[in-house]
mmCIF file with all atom_site columns, C-alpha atoms in Angstrom:
data_model
loop_
_atom_site.group_PDB
_atom_site.id
_atom_site.type_symbol
_atom_site.label_atom_id
_atom_site.label_alt_id
_atom_site.label_comp_id
_atom_site.label_asym_id
_atom_site.label_entity_id
_atom_site.label_seq_id
_atom_site.pdbx_PDB_ins_code
_atom_site.Cartn_x
_atom_site.Cartn_y
_atom_site.Cartn_z
_atom_site.occupancy
_atom_site.B_iso_or_equiv
_atom_site.pdbx_formal_charge
_atom_site.auth_seq_id
_atom_site.auth_comp_id
_atom_site.auth_asym_id
_atom_site.auth_atom_id
_atom_site.pdbx_PDB_model_num
ATOM 1   C CA . GLY Y 1 1   ? 152.695 74.601 49.388 1.00 71.00 ? 13  GLY Y CA 1
ATOM 2   C CA . ALA Y 1 2   ? 155.344 74.003 46.698 1.00 87.00 ? 14  ALA Y CA 1
ATOM 3   C CA . VAL Y 1 3   ? 154.772 77.234 44.790 1.00 93.00 ? 15  VAL Y CA 1
ATOM 4   C CA . VAL Y 1 4   ? 157.061 78.227 41.988 1.00 96.00 ? 16  VAL Y CA 1
ATOM 5   C CA . SER Y 1 5   ? 156.867 81.784 40.700 1.00 97.00 ? 17  SER Y CA 1
ATOM 6   C CA . GLN Y 1 6   ? 158.048 82.655 37.185 1.00 98.00 ? 18  GLN Y CA 1
ATOM 7   C CA . HIS Y 1 7   ? 158.370 86.134 35.747 1.00 97.00 ? 19  HIS Y CA 1
ATOM 8   C CA . PRO Y 1 8   ? 157.612 87.692 33.439 1.00 97.00 ? 20  PRO Y CA 1
ATOM 9   C CA . SER Y 1 9   ? 154.570 85.937 31.977 1.00 97.00 ? 21  SER Y CA 1
ATOM 10  C CA . TRP Y 1 10  ? 154.857 87.547 28.592 1.00 97.00 ? 22  TRP Y CA 1
ATOM 11  C CA . VAL Y 1 11  ? 157.739 89.177 26.782 1.00 97.00 ? 23  VAL Y CA 1
ATOM 12  C CA . ILE Y 1 12  ? 157.562 90.820 23.353 1.00 97.00 ? 24  ILE Y CA 1
ATOM 13  C CA . CYS Y 1 13  ? 160.782 92.349 22.161 1.00 95.00 ? 25  CYS Y CA 1
ATOM 14  C CA . LYS Y 1 14  ? 162.822 93.119 19.102 1.00 96.00 ? 26  LYS Y CA 1
ATOM 15  C CA . SER Y 1 15  ? 165.314 90.754 17.488 1.00 96.00 ? 27  SER Y CA 1
ATOM 16  C CA . GLY Y 1 16  ? 168.749 91.044 19.021 1.00 96.00 ? 28  GLY Y CA 1
ATOM 17  C CA . THR Y 1 17  ? 167.475 91.817 22.497 1.00 95.00 ? 29  THR Y CA 1
ATOM 18  C CA . SER Y 1 18  ? 168.527 89.760 25.531 1.00 97.00 ? 30  SER Y CA 1
ATOM 19  C CA . VAL Y 1 19  ? 165.715 88.583 27.748 1.00 97.00 ? 31  VAL Y CA 1
ATOM 20  C CA . LYS Y 1 20  ? 165.975 87.429 31.377 1.00 97.00 ? 32  LYS Y CA 1
ATOM 21  C CA . ILE Y 1 21  ? 163.402 85.113 32.934 1.00 98.00 ? 33  ILE Y CA 1
ATOM 22  C CA . GLU Y 1 22  ? 163.288 84.540 36.703 1.00 97.00 ? 34  GLU Y CA 1
ATOM 23  C CA . CYS Y 1 23  ? 162.163 81.405 38.500 1.00 97.00 ? 35  CYS Y CA 1
ATOM 24  C CA . ARG Y 1 24  ? 161.651 81.398 42.282 1.00 96.00 ? 36  ARG Y CA 1
ATOM 25  C CA . SER Y 1 25  ? 160.569 78.661 44.706 1.00 94.00 ? 37  SER Y CA 1
ATOM 26  C CA . LEU Y 1 26  ? 158.485 80.598 47.229 1.00 95.00 ? 38  LEU Y CA 1
ATOM 27  C CA . ASP Y 1 27  ? 157.962 78.141 50.058 1.00 91.00 ? 39  ASP Y CA 1
ATOM 28  C CA . PHE Y 1 28  ? 160.676 75.514 49.703 1.00 91.00 ? 40  PHE Y CA 1
ATOM 29  C CA . GLN Y 1 29  ? 164.348 75.289 48.931 1.00 91.00 ? 41  GLN Y CA 1
ATOM 30  C CA . ALA Y 1 30  ? 164.948 73.878 45.459 1.00 89.00 ? 42  ALA Y CA 1
ATOM 31  C CA . THR Y 1 31  ? 168.055 71.688 45.205 1.00 85.00 ? 43  THR Y CA 1
ATOM 32  C CA . THR Y 1 32  ? 167.481 71.437 41.492 1.00 91.00 ? 44  THR Y CA 1
ATOM 33  C CA . MET Y 1 33  ? 165.765 73.604 38.956 1.00 94.00 ? 45  MET Y CA 1
ATOM 34  C CA . PHE Y 1 34  ? 164.921 72.811 35.368 1.00 96.00 ? 46  PHE Y CA 1
ATOM 35  C CA . TRP Y 1 35  ? 164.268 74.916 32.264 1.00 97.00 ? 47  TRP Y CA 1
ATOM 36  C CA . TYR Y 1 36  ? 161.966 73.647 29.536 1.00 97.00 ? 48  TYR Y CA 1
ATOM 37  C CA . ARG Y 1 37  ? 160.835 74.973 26.189 1.00 97.00 ? 49  ARG Y CA 1
ATOM 38  C CA . GLN Y 1 38  ? 157.556 74.061 24.548 1.00 97.00 ? 50  GLN Y CA 1
ATOM 39  C CA . PHE Y 1 39  ? 156.383 74.860 21.028 1.00 95.00 ? 51  PHE Y CA 1
ATOM 40  C CA . PRO Y 1 40  ? 152.706 74.808 20.208 1.00 91.00 ? 52  PRO Y CA 1
ATOM 41  C CA . LYS Y 1 41  ? 151.158 71.353 20.217 1.00 89.00 ? 53  LYS Y CA 1
ATOM 42  C CA . GLN Y 1 42  ? 154.485 69.765 21.033 1.00 92.00 ? 54  GLN Y CA 1
ATOM 43  C CA . SER Y 1 43  ? 155.927 68.019 24.045 1.00 92.00 ? 55  SER Y CA 1
ATOM 44  C CA . LEU Y 1 44  ? 157.968 69.617 26.816 1.00 94.00 ? 56  LEU Y CA 1
ATOM 45  C CA . MET Y 1 45  ? 161.630 69.816 25.832 1.00 95.00 ? 57  MET Y CA 1
ATOM 46  C CA . LEU Y 1 46  ? 164.147 69.906 28.671 1.00 95.00 ? 58  LEU Y CA 1
ATOM 47  C CA . MET Y 1 47  ? 166.805 72.511 27.998 1.00 96.00 ? 59  MET Y CA 1
ATOM 48  C CA . ALA Y 1 48  ? 168.939 72.371 31.075 1.00 95.00 ? 60  ALA Y CA 1
ATOM 49  C CA . THR Y 1 49  ? 169.233 71.250 34.682 1.00 93.00 ? 61  THR Y CA 1
ATOM 50  C CA . SER Y 1 50  ? 170.789 73.451 37.287 1.00 91.00 ? 62  SER Y CA 1
ATOM 51  C CA . ASN Y 1 51  ? 171.840 72.865 40.874 1.00 87.00 ? 63  ASN Y CA 1
ATOM 52  C CA . GLU Y 1 52  ? 172.489 75.713 43.270 1.00 82.00 ? 64  GLU Y CA 1
ATOM 53  C CA . GLY Y 1 53  ? 176.025 77.005 43.084 1.00 80.00 ? 65  GLY Y CA 1
ATOM 54  C CA . SER Y 1 54  ? 176.923 74.788 40.136 1.00 83.00 ? 66  SER Y CA 1
ATOM 55  C CA . LYS Y 1 55  ? 177.107 75.206 36.397 1.00 87.00 ? 67  LYS Y CA 1
ATOM 56  C CA . ALA Y 1 56  ? 174.004 74.132 34.562 1.00 91.00 ? 68  ALA Y CA 1
ATOM 57  C CA . THR Y 1 57  ? 173.905 70.877 32.624 1.00 93.00 ? 69  THR Y CA 1
ATOM 58  C CA . TYR Y 1 58  ? 172.582 71.484 29.145 1.00 95.00 ? 70  TYR Y CA 1
ATOM 59  C CA . GLU Y 1 59  ? 170.758 68.958 27.020 1.00 95.00 ? 71  GLU Y CA 1
ATOM 60  C CA . GLN Y 1 60  ? 172.204 67.968 23.707 1.00 95.00 ? 72  GLN Y CA 1
ATOM 61  C CA . GLY Y 1 61  ? 171.591 70.559 21.016 1.00 95.00 ? 73  GLY Y CA 1
ATOM 62  C CA . VAL Y 1 62  ? 170.968 73.467 23.455 1.00 96.00 ? 74  VAL Y CA 1
ATOM 63  C CA . GLU Y 1 63  ? 173.489 76.265 23.053 1.00 94.00 ? 75  GLU Y CA 1
ATOM 64  C CA . LYS Y 1 64  ? 174.913 77.183 26.480 1.00 93.00 ? 76  LYS Y CA 1
ATOM 65  C CA . ASP Y 1 65  ? 176.177 80.553 25.178 1.00 95.00 ? 77  ASP Y CA 1
ATOM 66  C CA . LYS Y 1 66  ? 172.726 81.347 23.871 1.00 96.00 ? 78  LYS Y CA 1
ATOM 67  C CA . PHE Y 1 67  ? 170.751 80.300 26.941 1.00 97.00 ? 79  PHE Y CA 1
ATOM 68  C CA . LEU Y 1 68  ? 172.586 81.442 30.065 1.00 96.00 ? 80  LEU Y CA 1
ATOM 69  C CA . ILE Y 1 69  ? 171.396 79.857 33.290 1.00 95.00 ? 81  ILE Y CA 1
ATOM 70  C CA . ASN Y 1 70  ? 172.321 81.110 36.745 1.00 91.00 ? 82  ASN Y CA 1
ATOM 71  C CA . HIS Y 1 71  ? 171.248 79.338 39.967 1.00 89.00 ? 83  HIS Y CA 1
ATOM 72  C CA . ALA Y 1 72  ? 172.698 81.587 42.608 1.00 83.00 ? 84  ALA Y CA 1
ATOM 73  C CA . SER Y 1 73  ? 170.570 80.494 45.555 1.00 89.00 ? 85  SER Y CA 1
ATOM 74  C CA . LEU Y 1 74  ? 168.302 77.664 46.635 1.00 89.00 ? 86  LEU Y CA 1
ATOM 75  C CA . THR Y 1 75  ? 165.262 79.708 45.692 1.00 92.00 ? 87  THR Y CA 1
ATOM 76  C CA . LEU Y 1 76  ? 166.227 81.476 42.489 1.00 93.00 ? 88  LEU Y CA 1
ATOM 77  C CA . SER Y 1 77  ? 167.297 80.516 38.991 1.00 94.00 ? 89  SER Y CA 1
ATOM 78  C CA . THR Y 1 78  ? 167.444 82.755 35.950 1.00 95.00 ? 90  THR Y CA 1
ATOM 79  C CA . LEU Y 1 79  ? 167.449 82.005 32.240 1.00 97.00 ? 91  LEU Y CA 1
ATOM 80  C CA . THR Y 1 80  ? 168.799 84.648 29.881 1.00 97.00 ? 92  THR Y CA 1
ATOM 81  C CA . VAL Y 1 81  ? 168.098 84.276 26.222 1.00 97.00 ? 93  VAL Y CA 1
ATOM 82  C CA . THR Y 1 82  ? 170.917 86.279 24.647 1.00 97.00 ? 94  THR Y CA 1
ATOM 83  C CA . SER Y 1 83  ? 170.534 88.069 21.311 1.00 96.00 ? 95  SER Y CA 1
ATOM 84  C CA . ALA Y 1 84  ? 167.088 86.564 20.807 1.00 95.00 ? 96  ALA Y CA 1
ATOM 85  C CA . HIS Y 1 85  ? 165.785 85.950 17.335 1.00 95.00 ? 97  HIS Y CA 1
ATOM 86  C CA . PRO Y 1 86  ? 162.327 85.047 16.059 1.00 96.00 ? 98  PRO Y CA 1
ATOM 87  C CA . GLU Y 1 87  ? 163.142 81.327 16.097 1.00 95.00 ? 99  GLU Y CA 1
ATOM 88  C CA . ASP Y 1 88  ? 163.632 81.650 19.876 1.00 96.00 ? 100 ASP Y CA 1
ATOM 89  C CA . SER Y 1 89  ? 159.974 82.564 20.255 1.00 97.00 ? 101 SER Y CA 1
ATOM 90  C CA . SER Y 1 90  ? 158.422 79.847 22.412 1.00 97.00 ? 102 SER Y CA 1
ATOM 91  C CA . PHE Y 1 91  ? 156.889 79.043 25.787 1.00 98.00 ? 103 PHE Y CA 1
ATOM 92  C CA . TYR Y 1 92  ? 159.609 78.766 28.418 1.00 98.00 ? 104 TYR Y CA 1
ATOM 93  C CA . ILE Y 1 93  ? 158.791 76.952 31.611 1.00 98.00 ? 105 ILE Y CA 1
ATOM 94  C CA . CYS Y 1 94  ? 160.833 76.478 34.758 1.00 98.00 ? 106 CYS Y CA 1
ATOM 95  C CA . SER Y 1 95  ? 160.361 73.881 37.464 1.00 97.00 ? 107 SER Y CA 1
ATOM 96  C CA . ALA Y 1 96  ? 161.911 73.172 40.831 1.00 95.00 ? 108 ALA Y CA 1
ATOM 97  C CA . LYS Y 1 97  ? 162.233 70.175 43.110 1.00 92.00 ? 109 LYS Y CA 1
ATOM 98  C CA . GLN Y 1 98  ? 163.140 69.880 46.762 1.00 89.00 ? 110 GLN Y CA 1
ATOM 99  C CA . GLY Y 1 99  ? 165.152 66.659 46.641 1.00 84.00 ? 111 GLY Y CA 1
ATOM 100 C CA . SER Y 1 100 ? 165.751 63.378 44.842 1.00 82.00 ? 112 SER Y CA 1
ATOM 101 C CA . ASN Y 1 101 ? 162.612 61.461 43.878 1.00 84.00 ? 113 ASN Y CA 1
ATOM 102 C CA . GLN Y 1 102 ? 160.469 64.448 44.780 1.00 89.00 ? 114 GLN Y CA 1
ATOM 103 C CA . PRO Y 1 103 ? 158.059 65.808 42.181 1.00 93.00 ? 115 PRO Y CA 1
ATOM 104 C CA . GLN Y 1 104 ? 158.885 68.814 40.051 1.00 94.00 ? 116 GLN Y CA 1
ATOM 105 C CA . HIS Y 1 105 ? 156.738 71.891 40.579 1.00 96.00 ? 117 HIS Y CA 1
ATOM 106 C CA . PHE Y 1 106 ? 156.279 74.122 37.586 1.00 97.00 ? 118 PHE Y CA 1
ATOM 107 C CA . GLY Y 1 107 ? 156.088 77.864 37.212 1.00 97.00 ? 119 GLY Y CA 1
ATOM 108 C CA . ASP Y 1 108 ? 153.366 79.398 35.123 1.00 97.00 ? 120 ASP Y CA 1
ATOM 109 C CA . GLY Y 1 109 ? 155.692 79.824 32.160 1.00 98.00 ? 121 GLY Y CA 1
ATOM 110 C CA . THR Y 1 110 ? 156.911 82.769 30.067 1.00 98.00 ? 122 THR Y CA 1
ATOM 111 C CA . ARG Y 1 111 ? 155.616 83.322 26.577 1.00 98.00 ? 123 ARG Y CA 1
ATOM 112 C CA . LEU Y 1 112 ? 158.436 84.874 24.607 1.00 97.00 ? 124 LEU Y CA 1
ATOM 113 C CA . SER Y 1 113 ? 157.762 86.577 21.238 1.00 97.00 ? 125 SER Y CA 1
ATOM 114 C CA . ILE Y 1 114 ? 160.638 87.992 19.286 1.00 96.00 ? 126 ILE Y CA 1
ATOM 115 C CA . LEU Y 1 115 ? 159.689 90.366 16.478 1.00 94.00 ? 127 LEU Y CA 1
ATOM 116 C CA . GLN X 2 1   ? 162.054 52.161 23.045 1.00 70.00 ? 21  GLN X CA 1
ATOM 117 C CA . LYS X 2 2   ? 161.044 55.424 24.709 1.00 77.00 ? 22  LYS X CA 1
ATOM 118 C CA . GLU X 2 3   ? 161.711 55.658 28.408 1.00 91.00 ? 23  GLU X CA 1
ATOM 119 C CA . VAL X 2 4   ? 158.150 56.674 29.159 1.00 95.00 ? 24  VAL X CA 1
ATOM 120 C CA . GLU X 2 5   ? 155.353 55.801 26.741 1.00 96.00 ? 25  GLU X CA 1
ATOM 121 C CA . GLN X 2 6   ? 151.815 57.057 26.591 1.00 96.00 ? 26  GLN X CA 1
ATOM 122 C CA . ASN X 2 7   ? 149.076 56.759 24.011 1.00 91.00 ? 27  ASN X CA 1
ATOM 123 C CA . SER X 2 8   ? 148.860 60.234 22.525 1.00 89.00 ? 28  SER X CA 1
ATOM 124 C CA . GLY X 2 9   ? 145.043 59.987 22.175 1.00 88.00 ? 29  GLY X CA 1
ATOM 125 C CA . PRO X 2 10  ? 142.843 61.798 21.974 1.00 95.00 ? 30  PRO X CA 1
ATOM 126 C CA . LEU X 2 11  ? 140.862 59.820 24.526 1.00 97.00 ? 31  LEU X CA 1
ATOM 127 C CA . SER X 2 12  ? 137.233 60.899 24.463 1.00 97.00 ? 32  SER X CA 1
ATOM 128 C CA . VAL X 2 13  ? 134.858 60.038 27.336 1.00 97.00 ? 33  VAL X CA 1
ATOM 129 C CA . PRO X 2 14  ? 131.359 61.256 28.130 1.00 98.00 ? 34  PRO X CA 1
ATOM 130 C CA . GLU X 2 15  ? 130.791 63.440 31.161 1.00 98.00 ? 35  GLU X CA 1
ATOM 131 C CA . GLY X 2 16  ? 130.390 61.334 34.316 1.00 98.00 ? 36  GLY X CA 1
ATOM 132 C CA . ALA X 2 17  ? 132.368 58.375 32.959 1.00 98.00 ? 37  ALA X CA 1
ATOM 133 C CA . ILE X 2 18  ? 135.700 57.026 34.166 1.00 98.00 ? 38  ILE X CA 1
ATOM 134 C CA . ALA X 2 19  ? 138.721 58.104 32.129 1.00 98.00 ? 39  ALA X CA 1
ATOM 135 C CA . SER X 2 20  ? 141.618 55.667 32.214 1.00 97.00 ? 40  SER X CA 1
ATOM 136 C CA . LEU X 2 21  ? 145.043 56.926 31.245 1.00 98.00 ? 41  LEU X CA 1
ATOM 137 C CA . ASN X 2 22  ? 147.959 54.543 30.879 1.00 97.00 ? 42  ASN X CA 1
ATOM 138 C CA . CYS X 2 23  ? 151.690 54.745 30.856 1.00 97.00 ? 43  CYS X CA 1
ATOM 139 C CA . THR X 2 24  ? 154.561 52.290 30.645 1.00 97.00 ? 44  THR X CA 1
ATOM 140 C CA . TYR X 2 25  ? 158.210 52.887 31.497 1.00 96.00 ? 45  TYR X CA 1
ATOM 141 C CA . SER X 2 26  ? 161.373 51.130 30.476 1.00 94.00 ? 46  SER X CA 1
ATOM 142 C CA . ASP X 2 27  ? 163.686 51.371 33.531 1.00 92.00 ? 47  ASP X CA 1
ATOM 143 C CA . ARG X 2 28  ? 162.650 48.605 35.971 1.00 91.00 ? 48  ARG X CA 1
ATOM 144 C CA . GLY X 2 29  ? 164.508 50.315 38.846 1.00 90.00 ? 49  GLY X CA 1
ATOM 145 C CA . SER X 2 30  ? 162.400 53.478 38.708 1.00 91.00 ? 50  SER X CA 1
ATOM 146 C CA . GLN X 2 31  ? 161.100 54.518 42.157 1.00 88.00 ? 51  GLN X CA 1
ATOM 147 C CA . SER X 2 32  ? 158.943 57.612 41.708 1.00 93.00 ? 52  SER X CA 1
ATOM 148 C CA . PHE X 2 33  ? 156.032 58.201 39.418 1.00 96.00 ? 53  PHE X CA 1
ATOM 149 C CA . PHE X 2 34  ? 153.993 61.334 38.767 1.00 97.00 ? 54  PHE X CA 1
ATOM 150 C CA . TRP X 2 35  ? 150.948 62.484 36.819 1.00 98.00 ? 55  TRP X CA 1
ATOM 151 C CA . TYR X 2 36  ? 150.718 66.027 35.571 1.00 98.00 ? 56  TYR X CA 1
ATOM 152 C CA . ARG X 2 37  ? 147.835 67.846 33.922 1.00 98.00 ? 57  ARG X CA 1
ATOM 153 C CA . GLN X 2 38  ? 148.499 70.461 31.312 1.00 98.00 ? 58  GLN X CA 1
ATOM 154 C CA . TYR X 2 39  ? 145.807 72.685 29.933 1.00 97.00 ? 59  TYR X CA 1
ATOM 155 C CA . SER X 2 40  ? 146.349 74.156 26.491 1.00 95.00 ? 60  SER X CA 1
ATOM 156 C CA . GLY X 2 41  ? 148.691 77.132 26.709 1.00 94.00 ? 61  GLY X CA 1
ATOM 157 C CA . LYS X 2 42  ? 149.462 76.523 30.375 1.00 97.00 ? 62  LYS X CA 1
ATOM 158 C CA . SER X 2 43  ? 152.270 74.924 32.280 1.00 97.00 ? 63  SER X CA 1
ATOM 159 C CA . PRO X 2 44  ? 151.984 71.442 33.793 1.00 98.00 ? 64  PRO X CA 1
ATOM 160 C CA . GLU X 2 45  ? 150.361 71.002 37.182 1.00 97.00 ? 65  GLU X CA 1
ATOM 161 C CA . LEU X 2 46  ? 151.143 68.046 39.522 1.00 97.00 ? 66  LEU X CA 1
ATOM 162 C CA . ILE X 2 47  ? 148.034 66.094 40.337 1.00 96.00 ? 67  ILE X CA 1
ATOM 163 C CA . MET X 2 48  ? 149.300 62.753 41.740 1.00 95.00 ? 68  MET X CA 1
ATOM 164 C CA . PHE X 2 49  ? 152.439 61.016 42.756 1.00 96.00 ? 69  PHE X CA 1
ATOM 165 C CA . ILE X 2 50  ? 152.956 57.378 43.725 1.00 97.00 ? 70  ILE X CA 1
ATOM 166 C CA . TYR X 2 51  ? 155.971 55.466 44.995 1.00 95.00 ? 71  TYR X CA 1
ATOM 167 C CA . SER X 2 52  ? 154.571 52.061 46.000 1.00 94.00 ? 72  SER X CA 1
ATOM 168 C CA . ASN X 2 53  ? 152.814 49.260 44.206 1.00 95.00 ? 73  ASN X CA 1
ATOM 169 C CA . GLY X 2 54  ? 149.054 49.444 44.398 1.00 96.00 ? 74  GLY X CA 1
ATOM 170 C CA . ASP X 2 55  ? 146.490 52.240 44.314 1.00 97.00 ? 75  ASP X CA 1
ATOM 171 C CA . LYS X 2 56  ? 146.580 55.750 45.658 1.00 97.00 ? 76  LYS X CA 1
ATOM 172 C CA . GLU X 2 57  ? 143.409 57.794 45.774 1.00 97.00 ? 77  GLU X CA 1
ATOM 173 C CA . ASP X 2 58  ? 142.969 61.537 45.964 1.00 96.00 ? 78  ASP X CA 1
ATOM 174 C CA . GLY X 2 59  ? 139.407 62.803 45.418 1.00 97.00 ? 79  GLY X CA 1
ATOM 175 C CA . ARG X 2 60  ? 138.288 61.767 41.950 1.00 98.00 ? 80  ARG X CA 1
ATOM 176 C CA . PHE X 2 61  ? 141.779 60.672 40.957 1.00 98.00 ? 81  PHE X CA 1
ATOM 177 C CA . THR X 2 62  ? 143.347 57.254 41.514 1.00 98.00 ? 82  THR X CA 1
ATOM 178 C CA . ALA X 2 63  ? 146.936 56.435 40.506 1.00 98.00 ? 83  ALA X CA 1
ATOM 179 C CA . GLN X 2 64  ? 147.805 52.774 40.084 1.00 98.00 ? 84  GLN X CA 1
ATOM 180 C CA . LEU X 2 65  ? 151.295 51.372 40.004 1.00 97.00 ? 85  LEU X CA 1
ATOM 181 C CA . ASN X 2 66  ? 152.463 47.891 38.995 1.00 97.00 ? 86  ASN X CA 1
ATOM 182 C CA . LYS X 2 67  ? 156.230 47.764 39.117 1.00 95.00 ? 87  LYS X CA 1
ATOM 183 C CA . ALA X 2 68  ? 156.380 44.152 37.904 1.00 95.00 ? 88  ALA X CA 1
ATOM 184 C CA . SER X 2 69  ? 154.612 45.174 34.732 1.00 95.00 ? 89  SER X CA 1
ATOM 185 C CA . GLN X 2 70  ? 156.317 48.576 34.616 1.00 96.00 ? 90  GLN X CA 1
ATOM 186 C CA . TYR X 2 71  ? 152.934 50.159 34.266 1.00 96.00 ? 91  TYR X CA 1
ATOM 187 C CA . VAL X 2 72  ? 151.361 53.192 35.907 1.00 98.00 ? 92  VAL X CA 1
ATOM 188 C CA . SER X 2 73  ? 147.844 54.454 35.296 1.00 97.00 ? 93  SER X CA 1
ATOM 189 C CA . LEU X 2 74  ? 145.559 57.300 36.264 1.00 98.00 ? 94  LEU X CA 1
ATOM 190 C CA . LEU X 2 75  ? 141.828 56.919 36.671 1.00 98.00 ? 95  LEU X CA 1
ATOM 191 C CA . ILE X 2 76  ? 139.579 59.942 36.752 1.00 98.00 ? 96  ILE X CA 1
ATOM 192 C CA . ARG X 2 77  ? 136.135 59.177 38.153 1.00 98.00 ? 97  ARG X CA 1
ATOM 193 C CA . ASP X 2 78  ? 133.050 61.252 37.329 1.00 98.00 ? 98  ASP X CA 1
ATOM 194 C CA . SER X 2 79  ? 134.902 62.972 34.486 1.00 98.00 ? 99  SER X CA 1
ATOM 195 C CA . GLN X 2 80  ? 133.992 66.625 33.923 1.00 98.00 ? 100 GLN X CA 1
ATOM 196 C CA . PRO X 2 81  ? 134.513 68.807 30.831 1.00 97.00 ? 101 PRO X CA 1
ATOM 197 C CA . SER X 2 82  ? 137.032 70.782 32.955 1.00 97.00 ? 102 SER X CA 1
ATOM 198 C CA . ASP X 2 83  ? 139.202 67.615 33.047 1.00 98.00 ? 103 ASP X CA 1
ATOM 199 C CA . SER X 2 84  ? 139.816 68.018 29.321 1.00 98.00 ? 104 SER X CA 1
ATOM 200 C CA . ALA X 2 85  ? 143.532 68.514 29.072 1.00 97.00 ? 105 ALA X CA 1
ATOM 201 C CA . THR X 2 86  ? 146.793 66.672 28.269 1.00 97.00 ? 106 THR X CA 1
ATOM 202 C CA . TYR X 2 87  ? 147.932 64.339 31.007 1.00 98.00 ? 107 TYR X CA 1
ATOM 203 C CA . LEU X 2 88  ? 151.639 63.727 31.360 1.00 97.00 ? 108 LEU X CA 1
ATOM 204 C CA . CYS X 2 89  ? 153.125 60.637 32.968 1.00 97.00 ? 109 CYS X CA 1
ATOM 205 C CA . ALA X 2 90  ? 156.552 61.196 34.508 1.00 96.00 ? 110 ALA X CA 1
ATOM 206 C CA . VAL X 2 91  ? 159.157 58.873 36.011 1.00 95.00 ? 111 VAL X CA 1
ATOM 207 C CA . ASN X 2 92  ? 162.400 59.343 37.930 1.00 92.00 ? 112 ASN X CA 1
ATOM 208 C CA . PRO X 2 93  ? 164.758 56.629 36.572 1.00 88.00 ? 113 PRO X CA 1
ATOM 209 C CA . PRO X 2 94  ? 167.537 55.482 38.939 1.00 85.00 ? 114 PRO X CA 1
ATOM 210 C CA . TYR X 2 95  ? 170.414 56.454 36.614 1.00 83.00 ? 115 TYR X CA 1
ATOM 211 C CA . THR X 2 96  ? 169.616 60.113 37.347 1.00 80.00 ? 116 THR X CA 1
ATOM 212 C CA . GLY X 2 97  ? 169.951 59.629 41.085 1.00 77.00 ? 117 GLY X CA 1
ATOM 213 C CA . GLY X 2 98  ? 166.315 60.597 41.369 1.00 73.00 ? 118 GLY X CA 1
ATOM 214 C CA . PHE X 2 99  ? 166.997 64.196 40.323 1.00 80.00 ? 119 PHE X CA 1
ATOM 215 C CA . LYS X 2 100 ? 165.875 64.112 36.706 1.00 86.00 ? 120 LYS X CA 1
ATOM 216 C CA . THR X 2 101 ? 162.372 63.360 35.617 1.00 91.00 ? 121 THR X CA 1
ATOM 217 C CA . ILE X 2 102 ? 161.503 61.766 32.275 1.00 93.00 ? 122 ILE X CA 1
ATOM 218 C CA . PHE X 2 103 ? 158.147 62.862 30.851 1.00 95.00 ? 123 PHE X CA 1
ATOM 219 C CA . GLY X 2 104 ? 155.972 61.014 28.449 1.00 95.00 ? 124 GLY X CA 1
ATOM 220 C CA . ALA X 2 105 ? 154.604 62.884 25.467 1.00 95.00 ? 125 ALA X CA 1
ATOM 221 C CA . GLY X 2 106 ? 151.141 63.035 27.079 1.00 96.00 ? 126 GLY X CA 1
ATOM 222 C CA . THR X 2 107 ? 147.647 61.747 26.433 1.00 97.00 ? 127 THR X CA 1
ATOM 223 C CA . ARG X 2 108 ? 145.012 64.258 25.323 1.00 97.00 ? 128 ARG X CA 1
ATOM 224 C CA . LEU X 2 109 ? 141.702 63.727 27.125 1.00 98.00 ? 129 LEU X CA 1
ATOM 225 C CA . PHE X 2 110 ? 138.386 65.151 25.896 1.00 98.00 ? 130 PHE X CA 1
ATOM 226 C CA . VAL X 2 111 ? 135.372 64.965 28.257 1.00 98.00 ? 131 VAL X CA 1
ATOM 227 C CA . LYS X 2 112 ? 132.186 65.544 26.293 1.00 96.00 ? 132 LYS X CA 1
ATOM 228 C CA . ALA X 2 113 ? 129.353 67.338 28.010 1.00 93.00 ? 133 ALA X CA 1
#
């Protein structure tokens, strides 16, 4: 149980393109979903926390107009990287949890390369 | 002081040995504690969670929690080369209402064949 599906796995696109990443909890309802970014050999960096039906809470330094998060249902959250540039190239990972003090379950991640 | 602290390693153990990974946390009121494994280039994978003081065993893994010392550890018995990964300790501090998890930077483990 507790499967989180993230798509796509890989994205390669030109600078200026907007990219949407989907995160779905397949067998549980996720009260809270999280979006992380990880650069090579570095720690996970939390970008934002989203609750179903509410606006996402962004971490300090993360541009909310750049990284649009939608959490329309208890099983789906999306992250859109708008007008992506090469510096946005990274490994983006979503996670979901069922309730307070429950563990986060991670998707497989999306490797984004902006040319 | 970081909220969740781990030795970055690398920790190197021979195959078949016990690997001991340690973690301390700063918020004494924390209630939930997790260990994740992350292979290079992959996303983290939950391997253990513990809520009460003492030991919790699952196969070759044992999580140990000591709330008085604000210390949580992970023991891996009969370590295998496939256990080589970064292990992340994670804690839900009470000020987040249990919804936000704070991750340590991780300990890199190498199991030598």
